[in-house]
mmCIF file with all atom_site columns, C-alpha atoms in Angstrom:
data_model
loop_
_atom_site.group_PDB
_atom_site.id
_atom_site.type_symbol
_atom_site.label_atom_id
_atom_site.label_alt_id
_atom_site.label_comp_id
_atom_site.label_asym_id
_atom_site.label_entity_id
_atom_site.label_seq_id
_atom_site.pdbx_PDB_ins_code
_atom_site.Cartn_x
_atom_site.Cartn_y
_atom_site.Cartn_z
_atom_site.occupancy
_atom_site.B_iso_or_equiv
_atom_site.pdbx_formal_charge
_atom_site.auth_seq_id
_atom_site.auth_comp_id
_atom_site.auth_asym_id
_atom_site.auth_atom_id
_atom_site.pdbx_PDB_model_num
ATOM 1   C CA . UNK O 1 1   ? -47.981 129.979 17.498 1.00 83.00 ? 1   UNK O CA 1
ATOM 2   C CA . UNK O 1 2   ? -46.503 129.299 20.783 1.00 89.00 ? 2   UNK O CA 1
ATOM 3   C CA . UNK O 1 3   ? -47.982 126.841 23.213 1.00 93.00 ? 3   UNK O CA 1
ATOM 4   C CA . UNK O 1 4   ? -47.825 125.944 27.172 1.00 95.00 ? 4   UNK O CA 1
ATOM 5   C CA . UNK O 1 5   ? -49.940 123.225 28.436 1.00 95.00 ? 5   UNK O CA 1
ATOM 6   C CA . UNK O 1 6   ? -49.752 122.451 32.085 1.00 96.00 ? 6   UNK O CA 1
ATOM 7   C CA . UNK O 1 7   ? -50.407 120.057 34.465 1.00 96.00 ? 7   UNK O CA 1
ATOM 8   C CA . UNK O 1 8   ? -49.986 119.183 38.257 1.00 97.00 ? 8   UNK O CA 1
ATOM 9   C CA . UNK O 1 9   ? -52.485 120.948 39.534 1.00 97.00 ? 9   UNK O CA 1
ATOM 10  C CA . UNK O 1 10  ? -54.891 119.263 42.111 1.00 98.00 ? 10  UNK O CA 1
ATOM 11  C CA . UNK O 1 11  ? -55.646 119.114 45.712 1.00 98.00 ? 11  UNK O CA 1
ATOM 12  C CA . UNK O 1 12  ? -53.778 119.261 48.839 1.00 98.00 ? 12  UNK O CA 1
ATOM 13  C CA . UNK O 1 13  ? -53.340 119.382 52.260 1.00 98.00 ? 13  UNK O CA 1
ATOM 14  C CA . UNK O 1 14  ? -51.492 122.240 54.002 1.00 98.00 ? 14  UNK O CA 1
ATOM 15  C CA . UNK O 1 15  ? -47.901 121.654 54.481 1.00 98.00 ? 15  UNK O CA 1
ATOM 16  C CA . UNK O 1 16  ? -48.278 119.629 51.501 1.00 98.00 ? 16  UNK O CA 1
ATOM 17  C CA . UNK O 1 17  ? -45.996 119.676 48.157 1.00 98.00 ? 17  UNK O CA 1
ATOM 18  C CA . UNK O 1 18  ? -47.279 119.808 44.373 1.00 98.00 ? 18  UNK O CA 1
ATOM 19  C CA . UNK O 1 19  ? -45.166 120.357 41.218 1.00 98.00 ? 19  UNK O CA 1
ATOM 20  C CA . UNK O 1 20  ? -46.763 122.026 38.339 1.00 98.00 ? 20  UNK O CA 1
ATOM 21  C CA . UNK O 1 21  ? -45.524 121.575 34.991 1.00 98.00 ? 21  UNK O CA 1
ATOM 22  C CA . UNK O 1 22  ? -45.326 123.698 31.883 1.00 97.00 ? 22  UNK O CA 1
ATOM 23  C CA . UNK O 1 23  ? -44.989 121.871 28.602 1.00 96.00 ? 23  UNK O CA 1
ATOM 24  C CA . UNK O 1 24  ? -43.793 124.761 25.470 1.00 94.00 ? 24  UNK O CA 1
ATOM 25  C CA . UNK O 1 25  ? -44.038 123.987 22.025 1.00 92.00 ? 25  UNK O CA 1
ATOM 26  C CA . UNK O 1 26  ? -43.856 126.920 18.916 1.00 85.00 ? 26  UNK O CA 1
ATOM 27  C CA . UNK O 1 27  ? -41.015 128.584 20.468 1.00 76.00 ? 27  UNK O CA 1
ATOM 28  C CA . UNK O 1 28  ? -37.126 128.110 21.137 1.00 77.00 ? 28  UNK O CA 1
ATOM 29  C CA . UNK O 1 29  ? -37.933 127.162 24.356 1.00 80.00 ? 29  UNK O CA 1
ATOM 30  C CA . UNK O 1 30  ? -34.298 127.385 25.015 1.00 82.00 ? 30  UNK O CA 1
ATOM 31  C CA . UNK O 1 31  ? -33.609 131.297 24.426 1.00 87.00 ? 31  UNK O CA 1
ATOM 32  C CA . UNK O 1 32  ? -36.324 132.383 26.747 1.00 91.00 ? 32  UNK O CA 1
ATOM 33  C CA . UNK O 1 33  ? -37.843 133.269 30.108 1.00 95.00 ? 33  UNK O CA 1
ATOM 34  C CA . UNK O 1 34  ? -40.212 132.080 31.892 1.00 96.00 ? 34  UNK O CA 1
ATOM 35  C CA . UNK O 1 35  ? -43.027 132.757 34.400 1.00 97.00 ? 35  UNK O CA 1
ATOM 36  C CA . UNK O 1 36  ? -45.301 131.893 36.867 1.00 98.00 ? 36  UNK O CA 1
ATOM 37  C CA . UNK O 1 37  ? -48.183 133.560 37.745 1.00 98.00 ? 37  UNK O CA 1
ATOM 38  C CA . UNK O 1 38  ? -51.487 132.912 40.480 1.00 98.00 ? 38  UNK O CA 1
ATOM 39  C CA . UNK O 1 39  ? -54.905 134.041 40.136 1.00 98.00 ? 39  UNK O CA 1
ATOM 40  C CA . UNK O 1 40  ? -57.669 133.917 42.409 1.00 96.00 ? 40  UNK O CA 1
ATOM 41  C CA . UNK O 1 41  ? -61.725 134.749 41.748 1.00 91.00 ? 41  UNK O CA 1
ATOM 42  C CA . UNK O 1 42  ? -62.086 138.574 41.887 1.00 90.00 ? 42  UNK O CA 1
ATOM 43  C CA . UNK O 1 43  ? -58.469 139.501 42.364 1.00 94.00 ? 43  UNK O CA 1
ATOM 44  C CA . UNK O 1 44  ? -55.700 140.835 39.676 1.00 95.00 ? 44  UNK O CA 1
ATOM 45  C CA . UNK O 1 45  ? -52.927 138.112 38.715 1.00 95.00 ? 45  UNK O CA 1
ATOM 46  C CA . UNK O 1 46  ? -50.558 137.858 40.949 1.00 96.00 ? 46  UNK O CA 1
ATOM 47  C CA . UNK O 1 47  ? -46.508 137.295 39.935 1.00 97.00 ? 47  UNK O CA 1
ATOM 48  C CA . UNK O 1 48  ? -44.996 134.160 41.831 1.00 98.00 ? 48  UNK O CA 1
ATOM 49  C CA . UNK O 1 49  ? -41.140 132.969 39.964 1.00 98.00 ? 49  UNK O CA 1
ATOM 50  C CA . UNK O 1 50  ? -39.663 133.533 36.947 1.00 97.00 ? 50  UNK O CA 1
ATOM 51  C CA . UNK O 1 51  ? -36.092 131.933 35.576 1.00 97.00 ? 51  UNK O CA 1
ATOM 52  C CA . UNK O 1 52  ? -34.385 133.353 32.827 1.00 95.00 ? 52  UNK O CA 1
ATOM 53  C CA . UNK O 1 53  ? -32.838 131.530 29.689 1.00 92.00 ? 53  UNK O CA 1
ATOM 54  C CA . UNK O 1 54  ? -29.741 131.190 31.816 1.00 92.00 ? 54  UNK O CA 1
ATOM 55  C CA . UNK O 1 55  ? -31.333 129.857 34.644 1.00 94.00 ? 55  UNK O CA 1
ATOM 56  C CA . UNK O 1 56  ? -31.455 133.053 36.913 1.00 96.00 ? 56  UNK O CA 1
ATOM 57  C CA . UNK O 1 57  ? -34.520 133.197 39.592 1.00 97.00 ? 57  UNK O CA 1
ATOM 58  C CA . UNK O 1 58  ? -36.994 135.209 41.009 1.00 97.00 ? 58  UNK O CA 1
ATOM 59  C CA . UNK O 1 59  ? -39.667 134.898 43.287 1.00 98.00 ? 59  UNK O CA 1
ATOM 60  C CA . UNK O 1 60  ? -42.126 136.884 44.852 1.00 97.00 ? 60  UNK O CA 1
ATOM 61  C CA . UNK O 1 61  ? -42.057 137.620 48.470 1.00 98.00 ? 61  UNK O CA 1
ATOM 62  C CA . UNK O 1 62  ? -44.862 135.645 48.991 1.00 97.00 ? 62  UNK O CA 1
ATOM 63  C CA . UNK O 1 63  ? -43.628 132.405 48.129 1.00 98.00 ? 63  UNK O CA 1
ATOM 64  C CA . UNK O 1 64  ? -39.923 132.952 48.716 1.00 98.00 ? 64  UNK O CA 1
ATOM 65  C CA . UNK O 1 65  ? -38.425 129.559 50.318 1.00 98.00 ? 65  UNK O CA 1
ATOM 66  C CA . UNK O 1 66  ? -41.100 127.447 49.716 1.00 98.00 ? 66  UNK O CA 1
ATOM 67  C CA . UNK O 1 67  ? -41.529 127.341 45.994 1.00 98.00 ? 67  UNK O CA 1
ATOM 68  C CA . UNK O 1 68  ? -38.977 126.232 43.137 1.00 98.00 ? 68  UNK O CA 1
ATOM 69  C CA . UNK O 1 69  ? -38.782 127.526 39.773 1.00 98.00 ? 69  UNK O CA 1
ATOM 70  C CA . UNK O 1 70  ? -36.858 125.145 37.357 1.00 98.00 ? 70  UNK O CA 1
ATOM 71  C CA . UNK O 1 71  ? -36.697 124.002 33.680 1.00 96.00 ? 71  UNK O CA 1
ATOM 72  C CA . UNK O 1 72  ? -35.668 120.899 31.336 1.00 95.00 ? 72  UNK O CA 1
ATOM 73  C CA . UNK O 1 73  ? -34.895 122.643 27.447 1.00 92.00 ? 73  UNK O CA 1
ATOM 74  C CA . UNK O 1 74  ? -34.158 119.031 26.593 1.00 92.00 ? 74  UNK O CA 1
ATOM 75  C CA . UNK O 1 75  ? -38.042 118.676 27.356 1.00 95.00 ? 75  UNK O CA 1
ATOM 76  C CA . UNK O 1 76  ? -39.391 121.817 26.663 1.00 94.00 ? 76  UNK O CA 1
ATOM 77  C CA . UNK O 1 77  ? -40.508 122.281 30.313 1.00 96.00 ? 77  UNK O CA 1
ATOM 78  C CA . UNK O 1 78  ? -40.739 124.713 32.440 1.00 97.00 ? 78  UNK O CA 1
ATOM 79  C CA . UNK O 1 79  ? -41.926 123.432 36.565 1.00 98.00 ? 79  UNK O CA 1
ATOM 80  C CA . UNK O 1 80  ? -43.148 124.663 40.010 1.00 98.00 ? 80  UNK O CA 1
ATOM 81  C CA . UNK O 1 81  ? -42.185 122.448 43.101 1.00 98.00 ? 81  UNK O CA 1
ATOM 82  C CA . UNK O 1 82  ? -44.387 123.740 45.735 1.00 98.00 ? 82  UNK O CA 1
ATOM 83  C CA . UNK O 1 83  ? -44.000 123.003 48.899 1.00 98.00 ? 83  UNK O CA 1
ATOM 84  C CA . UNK O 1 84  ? -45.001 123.553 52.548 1.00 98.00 ? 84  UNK O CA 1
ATOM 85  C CA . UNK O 1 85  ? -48.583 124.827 51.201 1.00 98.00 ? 85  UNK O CA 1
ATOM 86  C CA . UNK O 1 86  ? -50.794 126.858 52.921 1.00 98.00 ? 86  UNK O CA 1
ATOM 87  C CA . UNK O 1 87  ? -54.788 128.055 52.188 1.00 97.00 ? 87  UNK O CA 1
ATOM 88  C CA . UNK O 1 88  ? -53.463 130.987 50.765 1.00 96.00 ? 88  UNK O CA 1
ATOM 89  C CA . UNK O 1 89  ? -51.340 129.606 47.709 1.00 98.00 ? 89  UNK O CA 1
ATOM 90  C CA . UNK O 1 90  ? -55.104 128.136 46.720 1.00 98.00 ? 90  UNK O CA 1
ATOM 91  C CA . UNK O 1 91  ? -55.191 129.594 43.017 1.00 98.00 ? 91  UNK O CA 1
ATOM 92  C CA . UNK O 1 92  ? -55.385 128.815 39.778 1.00 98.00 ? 92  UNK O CA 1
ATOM 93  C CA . UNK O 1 93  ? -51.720 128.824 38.716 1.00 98.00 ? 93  UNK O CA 1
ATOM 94  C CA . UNK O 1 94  ? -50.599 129.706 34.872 1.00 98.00 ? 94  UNK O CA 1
ATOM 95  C CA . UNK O 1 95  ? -47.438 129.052 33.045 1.00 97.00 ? 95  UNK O CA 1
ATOM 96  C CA . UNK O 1 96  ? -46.263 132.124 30.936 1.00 96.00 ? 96  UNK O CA 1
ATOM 97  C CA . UNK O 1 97  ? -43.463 132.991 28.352 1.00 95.00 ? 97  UNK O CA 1
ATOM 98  C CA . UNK O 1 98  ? -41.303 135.706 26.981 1.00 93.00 ? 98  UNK O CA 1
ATOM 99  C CA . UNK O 1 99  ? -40.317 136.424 23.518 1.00 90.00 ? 99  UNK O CA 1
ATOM 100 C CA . UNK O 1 100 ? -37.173 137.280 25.079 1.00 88.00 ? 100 UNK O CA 1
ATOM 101 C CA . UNK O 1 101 ? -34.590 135.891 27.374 1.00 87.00 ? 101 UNK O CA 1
ATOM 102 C CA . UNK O 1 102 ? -34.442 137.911 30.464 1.00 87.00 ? 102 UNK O CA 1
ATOM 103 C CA . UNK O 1 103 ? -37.788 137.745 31.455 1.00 83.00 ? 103 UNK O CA 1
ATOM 104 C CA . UNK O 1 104 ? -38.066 141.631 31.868 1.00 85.00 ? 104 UNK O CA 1
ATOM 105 C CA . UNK O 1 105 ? -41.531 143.061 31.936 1.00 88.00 ? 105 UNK O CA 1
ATOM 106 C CA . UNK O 1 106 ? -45.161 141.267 30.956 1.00 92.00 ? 106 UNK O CA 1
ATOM 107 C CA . UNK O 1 107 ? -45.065 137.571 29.269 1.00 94.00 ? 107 UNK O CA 1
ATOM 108 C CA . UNK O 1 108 ? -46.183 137.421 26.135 1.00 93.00 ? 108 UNK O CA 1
ATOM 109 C CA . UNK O 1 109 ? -48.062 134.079 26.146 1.00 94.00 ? 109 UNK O CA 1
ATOM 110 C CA . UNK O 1 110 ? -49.763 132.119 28.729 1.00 96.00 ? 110 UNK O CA 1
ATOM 111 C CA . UNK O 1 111 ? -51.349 128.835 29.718 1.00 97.00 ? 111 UNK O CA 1
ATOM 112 C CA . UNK O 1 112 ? -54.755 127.403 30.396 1.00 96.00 ? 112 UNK O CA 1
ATOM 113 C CA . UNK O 1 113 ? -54.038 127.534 34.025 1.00 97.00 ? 113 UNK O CA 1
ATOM 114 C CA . UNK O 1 114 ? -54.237 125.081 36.298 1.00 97.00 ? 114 UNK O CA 1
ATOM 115 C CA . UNK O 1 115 ? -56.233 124.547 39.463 1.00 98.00 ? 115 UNK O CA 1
ATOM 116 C CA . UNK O 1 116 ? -54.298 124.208 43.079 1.00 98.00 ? 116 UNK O CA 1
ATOM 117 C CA . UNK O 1 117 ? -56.135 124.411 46.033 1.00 98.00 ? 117 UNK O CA 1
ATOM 118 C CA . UNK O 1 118 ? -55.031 123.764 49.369 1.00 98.00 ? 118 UNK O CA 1
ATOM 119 C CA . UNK O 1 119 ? -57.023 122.838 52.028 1.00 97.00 ? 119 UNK O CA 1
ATOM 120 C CA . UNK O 1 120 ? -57.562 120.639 54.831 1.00 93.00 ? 120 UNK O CA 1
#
């Protein structure tokens, strides 16, 4: 079974930085993509980054020039640096994973999620 346990998550001011990270076990960590995804209480999941096995990027529009996607395989890591945080990015925050490595479509696992909230 494949497994990502996070941590990072906490509170913060706005304009603020916090880096979320995304431990993987079960899996050759290695050969595949990775996501990050928000969620807040009554709303659908929202997409945020994703890097590929290569080390390609995405981000949503949202959080475009703020927020980092990177990863360690030598650690089996996967991160978020977040920074200049506003009220909005408050969300629980969840690491997922592809079977694949492109990243195309849905994860296939996820996290536990993590709590970030941002306030003043």
């Amino acid at each position: 079974q494949v497994h990502l346990v996070e941590s990072g998550g906490g509170l913060v001011e706005p304009g603020g930085s916090l880096r979320l990270s995304c431990v993987v076990s079960g899996s050759t960590f290695s050969s595949n993509a990775m996501d990050w995804y928000r969620q807040t209480p009554g709303n659908q999941r929202e997409y945020v980054a994703a890097i590929t096995s290569t080390g390609s990027t995405n981000y949503a529009d949202s959080v475009k020039g703020r927020f980092t996607i990177s990863r360690d395989n030598a650690k089996n890591t996967v991160y978020l640096q977040m920074s200049s945080l506003k009220l909005e990015d408050t969300a629980v925050y969840y690491c997922a994973g592809h079977r694949g490595p492109t990243g195309y479509g849905l994860p296939n696992f996820w996290g536990q999620g993590t709590q970030v909230t941002v306030s003043s």
